[in-house]
Tab-separated table of C-alpha atoms and ligand atoms in Angstrom:
chain	number	residue	atom	x	y	z
A	818	UNK	CA	51.293	-45.475	60.484
A	819	UNK	CA	51.650	-44.924	64.224
A	820	UNK	CA	48.993	-46.197	66.617
A	821	UNK	CA	46.043	-43.910	67.370
A	822	UNK	CA	46.534	-42.628	70.931
A	823	UNK	CA	43.319	-43.018	72.892
A	824	UNK	CA	41.829	-41.580	76.060
A	825	UNK	CA	38.955	-43.462	77.713
A	826	UNK	CA	36.479	-41.345	79.732
A	827	UNK	CA	34.568	-43.130	82.497
A	828	UNK	CA	37.243	-45.820	82.828
A	829	UNK	CA	35.603	-47.380	85.897
A	830	UNK	CA	32.204	-47.706	84.225
A	831	UNK	CA	30.657	-50.684	82.446
A	832	UNK	CA	31.651	-49.329	79.018
A	833	UNK	CA	34.989	-47.939	80.194
A	834	UNK	CA	35.977	-51.380	81.448
A	835	UNK	CA	34.786	-53.006	78.223
A	836	UNK	CA	36.940	-50.569	76.217
A	837	UNK	CA	39.977	-51.261	78.406
A	838	UNK	CA	39.495	-54.978	77.676
A	839	UNK	CA	38.964	-54.473	73.930
A	840	UNK	CA	41.750	-51.991	73.140
A	841	UNK	CA	44.622	-54.540	73.350
A	842	UNK	CA	42.791	-56.739	70.788
A	843	UNK	CA	42.331	-53.834	68.345
A	844	UNK	CA	44.989	-53.157	65.718
A	845	UNK	CA	46.206	-49.579	65.381
A	846	UNK	CA	45.164	-48.158	68.761
A	847	UNK	CA	46.933	-47.559	72.061
A	848	UNK	CA	45.536	-46.446	75.424
A	849	UNK	CA	47.354	-43.358	76.719
A	850	UNK	CA	45.013	-42.099	79.444
A	851	UNK	CA	42.030	-43.256	81.510
A	852	UNK	CA	39.790	-40.558	82.979
A	853	UNK	CA	37.513	-40.657	85.992
A	854	UNK	CA	35.881	-37.847	87.963
A	855	UNK	CA	37.668	-35.833	90.642
A	856	UNK	CA	37.535	-37.763	93.921
A	857	UNK	CA	36.967	-41.192	92.288
A	858	UNK	CA	38.331	-44.045	94.440
A	859	UNK	CA	40.394	-45.439	91.530
A	860	UNK	CA	42.473	-42.294	90.857
A	861	UNK	CA	46.164	-43.191	90.613
A	862	UNK	CA	45.531	-46.930	90.325
A	863	UNK	CA	46.232	-48.960	87.165
A	864	UNK	CA	43.199	-48.584	84.853
A	865	UNK	CA	43.079	-52.326	84.182
A	866	UNK	CA	44.125	-53.903	87.489
A	867	UNK	CA	41.922	-51.527	89.526
A	868	UNK	CA	38.863	-53.074	87.876
A	869	UNK	CA	39.941	-56.728	87.790
A	870	UNK	CA	41.307	-56.547	84.221
A	871	UNK	CA	44.791	-57.077	82.743
A	872	UNK	CA	47.096	-54.238	83.889
A	873	UNK	CA	47.380	-51.443	81.309
A	874	UNK	CA	50.329	-49.507	82.728
A	875	UNK	CA	48.094	-46.424	82.471
A	876	UNK	CA	46.959	-44.896	85.779
A	877	UNK	CA	43.456	-43.508	86.256
A	878	UNK	CA	43.503	-39.704	86.300
A	879	UNK	CA	41.082	-36.782	86.497
A	880	UNK	CA	43.439	-34.372	84.705
A	881	UNK	CA	41.574	-33.834	81.429
A	882	UNK	CA	44.006	-31.322	79.895
A	883	UNK	CA	47.040	-33.530	80.549
A	884	UNK	CA	45.220	-36.598	79.198
A	885	UNK	CA	44.198	-34.846	75.979
A	886	UNK	CA	47.640	-33.295	75.457
A	887	UNK	CA	49.062	-36.665	74.395
A	888	UNK	CA	46.027	-38.059	72.549
A	889	UNK	CA	44.557	-38.289	69.048
A	890	UNK	CA	41.048	-39.301	70.116
A	891	UNK	CA	38.914	-39.600	73.217
A	892	UNK	CA	36.208	-42.252	73.631
A	893	UNK	CA	33.514	-41.130	75.985
A	894	UNK	CA	30.823	-43.276	77.584
A	895	UNK	CA	30.241	-41.331	80.787
A	896	UNK	CA	27.609	-38.842	81.956
A	897	UNK	CA	26.047	-35.831	80.191
A	898	UNK	CA	27.885	-33.371	82.477
A	899	UNK	CA	31.242	-35.076	81.922
A	900	UNK	CA	30.675	-35.287	78.159
A	901	UNK	CA	29.807	-31.585	77.927
A	902	UNK	CA	33.026	-30.716	79.795
A	903	UNK	CA	35.108	-33.041	77.599
A	904	UNK	CA	33.529	-31.430	74.510
A	905	UNK	CA	34.963	-28.052	75.488
A	906	UNK	CA	38.385	-29.523	76.288
A	907	UNK	CA	38.560	-31.687	73.144
A	908	UNK	CA	37.634	-28.714	70.948
A	909	UNK	CA	40.440	-26.678	72.526
A	910	UNK	CA	42.967	-29.510	72.167
A	911	UNK	CA	41.710	-30.439	68.614
A	912	UNK	CA	41.325	-34.053	69.711
A	913	UNK	CA	38.648	-36.201	68.038
A	914	UNK	CA	35.703	-37.026	70.334
A	915	UNK	CA	33.703	-40.254	70.034
A	916	UNK	CA	30.556	-39.814	72.132
A	917	UNK	CA	28.438	-42.748	73.279
A	918	UNK	CA	26.941	-41.009	76.317
A	919	UNK	CA	23.139	-40.783	76.230
A	920	UNK	CA	20.634	-38.625	78.116
A	921	UNK	CA	22.239	-35.444	76.717
A	922	UNK	CA	20.167	-32.249	77.058
A	923	UNK	CA	19.520	-29.735	74.278
A	924	UNK	CA	22.196	-27.549	75.912
A	925	UNK	CA	24.720	-30.422	75.889
A	926	UNK	CA	23.938	-31.055	72.213
A	927	UNK	CA	24.455	-27.375	71.417
A	928	UNK	CA	27.854	-27.519	73.152
A	929	UNK	CA	28.753	-30.598	71.071
A	930	UNK	CA	27.682	-28.830	67.858
A	931	UNK	CA	30.042	-25.972	68.807
A	932	UNK	CA	32.823	-28.483	69.481
A	933	UNK	CA	32.329	-29.977	66.015
A	934	UNK	CA	33.356	-26.649	64.443
A	935	UNK	CA	36.841	-27.199	65.865
A	936	UNK	CA	37.345	-30.963	65.834
A	937	UNK	CA	35.973	-34.292	64.567
A	938	UNK	CA	33.048	-35.567	66.623
A	939	UNK	CA	31.253	-38.879	66.171
A	940	UNK	CA	28.115	-39.174	68.292
A	941	UNK	CA	25.648	-42.029	68.355
A	942	UNK	CA	23.109	-43.367	70.821
A	943	UNK	CA	24.245	-46.810	69.729
A	944	UNK	CA	27.665	-47.751	68.354
A	945	UNK	CA	26.733	-51.235	67.135
A	946	UNK	CA	26.607	-52.272	63.480
A	947	UNK	CA	23.298	-54.071	64.062
A	948	UNK	CA	21.362	-51.091	65.411
A	949	UNK	CA	22.689	-48.731	62.766
A	950	UNK	CA	21.698	-51.173	60.016
A	951	UNK	CA	18.299	-51.565	61.663
A	952	UNK	CA	17.793	-47.783	61.705
A	953	UNK	CA	18.167	-47.722	57.900
A	954	UNK	CA	15.568	-50.498	57.543
A	955	UNK	CA	13.198	-48.736	59.945
A	956	UNK	CA	13.511	-45.483	57.978
A	957	UNK	CA	12.645	-47.315	54.743
A	958	UNK	CA	9.679	-49.069	56.362
A	959	UNK	CA	8.362	-45.800	57.813
A	960	UNK	CA	8.612	-44.149	54.393
A	961	UNK	CA	6.805	-47.019	52.684
A	962	UNK	CA	4.078	-47.455	55.311
A	963	UNK	CA	3.295	-43.802	56.028
A	964	UNK	CA	1.718	-42.374	59.187
A	965	UNK	CA	-1.382	-44.603	58.992
A	966	UNK	CA	0.766	-47.337	60.584
A	967	UNK	CA	1.249	-46.410	64.244
A	968	UNK	CA	4.935	-46.489	65.273
A	969	UNK	CA	5.797	-47.544	68.837
A	970	UNK	CA	9.310	-48.104	70.195
A	971	UNK	CA	9.820	-50.427	73.160
A	972	UNK	CA	13.180	-50.773	74.913
A	973	UNK	CA	14.481	-52.727	77.893
A	974	UNK	CA	17.732	-52.179	79.787
A	975	UNK	CA	19.473	-53.257	82.991
A	976	UNK	CA	18.256	-51.798	86.278
A	977	UNK	CA	21.202	-49.404	86.656
A	978	UNK	CA	20.470	-47.384	83.521
A	979	UNK	CA	19.628	-43.792	84.483
A	980	UNK	CA	18.117	-42.227	81.340
A	981	UNK	CA	14.939	-42.945	79.361
A	982	UNK	CA	14.043	-43.308	76.585
A	983	UNK	CA	17.394	-44.849	75.673
A	984	UNK	CA	19.662	-43.152	73.158
A	985	UNK	CA	18.969	-46.050	70.813
A	986	UNK	CA	15.194	-45.635	71.114
A	987	UNK	CA	15.610	-41.966	70.203
A	988	UNK	CA	17.913	-42.865	67.295
A	989	UNK	CA	15.254	-45.297	66.009
A	990	UNK	CA	12.553	-42.652	66.582
A	991	UNK	CA	14.596	-40.230	64.464
A	992	UNK	CA	14.749	-42.909	61.752
A	993	UNK	CA	10.927	-43.212	61.755
A	994	UNK	CA	10.595	-39.405	61.684
A	995	UNK	CA	13.058	-39.112	58.769
A	996	UNK	CA	11.152	-41.784	56.845
A	997	UNK	CA	7.924	-39.837	57.374
A	998	UNK	CA	9.531	-36.436	56.741
A	999	UNK	CA	8.498	-35.063	60.145
A	1000	UNK	CA	10.206	-33.623	63.228
A	1001	UNK	CA	10.487	-36.198	66.049
A	1002	UNK	CA	10.235	-33.558	68.803
A	1003	UNK	CA	6.807	-32.516	67.533
A	1004	UNK	CA	5.461	-36.077	67.293
A	1005	UNK	CA	6.790	-37.926	70.366
A	1006	UNK	CA	4.525	-39.635	72.904
A	1007	UNK	CA	6.506	-40.580	76.006
A	1008	UNK	CA	5.417	-42.291	79.192
A	1009	UNK	CA	1.652	-42.679	78.823
A	1010	UNK	CA	-0.133	-42.947	82.183
A	1011	UNK	CA	-3.709	-42.511	83.402
A	1012	UNK	CA	-6.563	-41.471	81.107
A	1013	UNK	CA	-4.518	-40.519	78.094
A	1014	UNK	CA	-7.300	-40.469	75.510
A	1015	UNK	CA	-6.894	-42.247	72.192
A	1016	UNK	CA	-3.574	-42.310	70.444
A	1017	UNK	CA	-2.803	-39.117	68.513
A	1018	UNK	CA	-2.451	-39.897	64.780
A	1019	UNK	CA	1.147	-39.616	63.611
A	1020	UNK	CA	2.674	-39.918	67.088
A	1021	UNK	CA	5.838	-41.947	67.604
A	1022	UNK	CA	5.427	-43.687	70.971
A	1023	UNK	CA	8.166	-44.676	73.434
A	1024	UNK	CA	8.035	-47.175	76.307
A	1025	UNK	CA	10.986	-47.977	78.587
A	1026	UNK	CA	11.381	-51.101	80.739
A	1027	UNK	CA	14.167	-51.514	83.316
A	1028	UNK	CA	15.343	-54.630	85.130
A	1029	UNK	CA	18.081	-57.144	85.825
A	1030	UNK	CA	21.154	-57.240	83.622
A	1031	UNK	CA	19.635	-56.675	80.152
A	1032	UNK	CA	22.362	-55.154	77.951
A	1033	UNK	CA	19.865	-53.477	75.573
A	1034	UNK	CA	16.740	-54.665	73.710
A	1035	UNK	CA	14.874	-52.498	71.209
A	1036	UNK	CA	11.780	-53.146	69.101
A	1037	UNK	CA	10.126	-50.789	66.631
A	1038	UNK	CA	6.505	-51.806	66.071
A	1039	UNK	CA	4.494	-50.601	63.093
A	1040	UNK	CA	0.859	-51.365	63.944
A	1041	UNK	CA	-1.561	-51.260	61.005
A	1042	UNK	CA	-5.200	-52.235	60.566
A	1043	UNK	CA	-5.224	-55.973	61.211
A	1044	UNK	CA	-1.467	-56.540	60.930
A	1045	UNK	CA	1.779	-55.590	62.653
A	1046	UNK	CA	5.429	-55.422	61.623
A	1047	UNK	CA	8.210	-55.528	64.234
A	1048	UNK	CA	11.921	-54.753	63.881
A	1049	UNK	CA	14.038	-55.920	66.826
A	1050	UNK	CA	17.644	-55.780	67.988
A	1051	UNK	CA	19.013	-57.494	71.074
A	1052	UNK	CA	22.452	-56.583	72.388
A	1053	UNK	CA	23.993	-59.594	74.148
A	1054	UNK	CA	27.432	-58.187	74.956
A	1055	UNK	CA	28.781	-54.638	75.476
A	1056	UNK	CA	31.711	-55.614	73.224
A	1057	UNK	CA	29.567	-54.582	70.221
A	1058	UNK	CA	29.503	-50.971	71.466
A	1059	UNK	CA	33.216	-50.936	72.337
A	1060	UNK	CA	34.216	-52.320	68.924
A	1061	UNK	CA	31.969	-49.771	67.217
A	1062	UNK	CA	33.472	-46.911	69.220
A	1063	UNK	CA	37.012	-48.061	68.407
A	1064	UNK	CA	36.134	-48.286	64.689
A	1065	UNK	CA	34.770	-44.742	64.960
A	1066	UNK	CA	37.958	-43.487	66.643
A	1067	UNK	CA	40.111	-45.024	63.882
A	1068	UNK	CA	37.773	-43.542	61.241
A	1069	UNK	CA	38.283	-39.984	62.585
A	1070	UNK	CA	41.906	-39.974	61.399
A	1071	UNK	CA	42.372	-37.322	58.711
A	1072	UNK	CA	38.702	-36.272	58.707
A	1073	UNK	CA	37.675	-32.596	58.610
A	1074	UNK	CA	36.081	-31.128	61.756
A	1075	UNK	CA	32.354	-31.835	61.866
A	1076	UNK	CA	29.612	-33.779	63.577
A	1077	UNK	CA	29.380	-37.335	62.250
A	1078	UNK	CA	27.242	-40.381	63.042
A	1079	UNK	CA	27.897	-44.119	63.110
A	1080	UNK	CA	26.075	-44.278	59.768
A	1081	UNK	CA	28.951	-42.143	58.393
A	1082	UNK	CA	31.560	-44.386	60.024
A	1083	UNK	CA	29.915	-47.567	58.747
A	1084	UNK	CA	29.263	-46.166	55.271
A	1085	UNK	CA	25.490	-46.550	55.686
A	1086	UNK	CA	24.424	-43.006	54.780
A	1087	UNK	CA	21.982	-43.138	51.875
A	1088	UNK	CA	21.949	-46.964	52.076
B	2539	NDP	N1	26.135	-45.260	72.461
B	2539	NDP	C1	26.288	-46.532	72.839
B	2539	NDP	O1	26.513	-47.449	72.025
B	2539	NDP	C2	26.219	-46.847	74.298
B	2539	NDP	C3	25.993	-45.836	75.173
B	2539	NDP	N2	26.020	-46.067	76.507
B	2539	NDP	C4	25.888	-44.894	77.345
B	2539	NDP	O2	27.172	-44.607	77.889
B	2539	NDP	C5	27.029	-44.014	79.176
B	2539	NDP	C6	27.820	-44.809	80.205
B	2539	NDP	O3	27.272	-46.087	80.308
B	2539	NDP	P1	27.843	-47.142	81.380
B	2539	NDP	O4	29.284	-47.392	81.126
B	2539	NDP	O5	26.892	-48.264	81.403
B	2539	NDP	O6	27.662	-46.274	82.727
B	2539	NDP	P2	28.510	-46.316	84.082
B	2539	NDP	O7	27.741	-45.529	85.062
B	2539	NDP	O8	28.881	-47.731	84.386
B	2539	NDP	O9	29.864	-45.539	83.687
B	2539	NDP	C7	29.996	-44.146	83.615
B	2539	NDP	C8	31.337	-43.807	84.215
B	2539	NDP	O10	31.632	-42.409	83.971
B	2539	NDP	C9	32.212	-41.927	85.177
B	2539	NDP	N3	32.215	-40.466	85.281
B	2539	NDP	C10	31.292	-39.660	85.855
B	2539	NDP	N4	31.708	-38.369	85.788
B	2539	NDP	C11	32.905	-38.387	85.193
B	2539	NDP	C12	33.858	-37.361	84.864
B	2539	NDP	N5	33.634	-36.064	85.143
B	2539	NDP	N6	35.002	-37.707	84.257
B	2539	NDP	C13	35.256	-39.002	83.956
B	2539	NDP	N7	34.404	-40.019	84.261
B	2539	NDP	C14	33.241	-39.702	84.856
B	2539	NDP	C15	31.387	-42.592	86.251
B	2539	NDP	O11	31.988	-42.493	87.532
B	2539	NDP	P3	31.042	-42.503	88.853
B	2539	NDP	O12	30.371	-43.809	88.869
B	2539	NDP	O13	32.029	-42.284	89.951
B	2539	NDP	O14	30.074	-41.353	88.668
B	2539	NDP	C16	31.366	-44.022	85.735
B	2539	NDP	O15	32.532	-44.719	86.088
B	2539	NDP	C17	25.519	-43.955	79.437
B	2539	NDP	O16	25.040	-42.690	79.032
B	2539	NDP	C18	24.964	-45.039	78.523
B	2539	NDP	O17	23.636	-44.844	78.174
B	2539	NDP	C19	26.252	-47.306	77.032
B	2539	NDP	C20	26.454	-48.364	76.190
B	2539	NDP	C21	26.464	-48.226	74.750
B	2540	LIG	O1	22.989	-47.570	79.166
B	2540	LIG	C1	23.180	-48.599	78.465
B	2540	LIG	O2	23.520	-49.661	78.949
B	2540	LIG	C2	23.001	-48.476	77.005
B	2540	LIG	N1	22.812	-47.300	76.511
B	2540	LIG	C3	22.628	-46.962	75.140
B	2540	LIG	C4	21.256	-46.384	74.932
B	2540	LIG	O3	20.837	-45.533	75.752
B	2540	LIG	O4	20.582	-46.747	73.971
B	2540	LIG	C5	22.984	-48.089	74.215
B	2540	LIG	C6	22.693	-49.468	74.716
B	2540	LIG	O5	21.342	-49.751	74.505
B	2540	LIG	C7	23.129	-49.682	76.149
């Protein structure tokens, strides 16, 4: 079988650079285009050498249509606005879209749902095996414990992260909500400050810390009467997200259009 032809969106970013480094070590994939925004300083430069990596022979471009015209899949860790634009272009070009971008609005998500009618989309707030396994355990715990155990989700990330709560925190919140059979949007408590009053029964709380170079720490706390259970994941290296995204891109081959998750890719649905 021929190599899967890949486009990387946000090639100059932390995840874009990690993907550029990881692709040559991954069997069955080949980089064909590296996208950055119009006006980016790196346009035209080699997408490896420009960022201190091994040369790729692939120049950085902002021409989305040309990039997608020679691709099988696009891996996208960028910004919500860029991801929404790529969703439209990938749907038109029938190119699979692996979305790691977080901070997406309800409108962005609606655009992605539309895209998934035309092409294969894998979206996850966290592409790592560890977090997706953890989400299954958290769902089971939430189901077993019930709403009497207060669920709080604490996350910490590097100081350059721009969205909160993290995509992973929301993914874990969804897991708690699924376990309890409730809608997360109706039971979220975000950013408590001032005289908040006592905790509302059944809420799922979120707290976000930012600082230094932390790759991504998440803890789900179930606080009961006189005891506490905690589920934690610590990301030590962005390679876990890049490898997950590449596994997702390979998995899209031959799949029917639709919106899939990393649980689908990893075979964890119903686990
Ligand atoms: N799901 C997961 O497993 C993970 C998700 N993420 C998420 O991925 C996203 C990116 O993270 P990270 O790499 O750390 O962020 P960075 O800010 O380092 O990278 C984002 C890159 O996208 C570029 N970009 C902006 N607009 C466009 C555009 N129109 N076309 C192409 N590229 C564009 C940015 O360029 P410029 O700087 O010039 O704006 C930047 O180079 C975030 O939402 C983050 O939360 C991160 C890690 C794992
Ligand atoms: O911005 C990051 O860095 C990360 N973003 C994702 C998130 O929002 O959860 C995944 C990971 O935690 C790193």
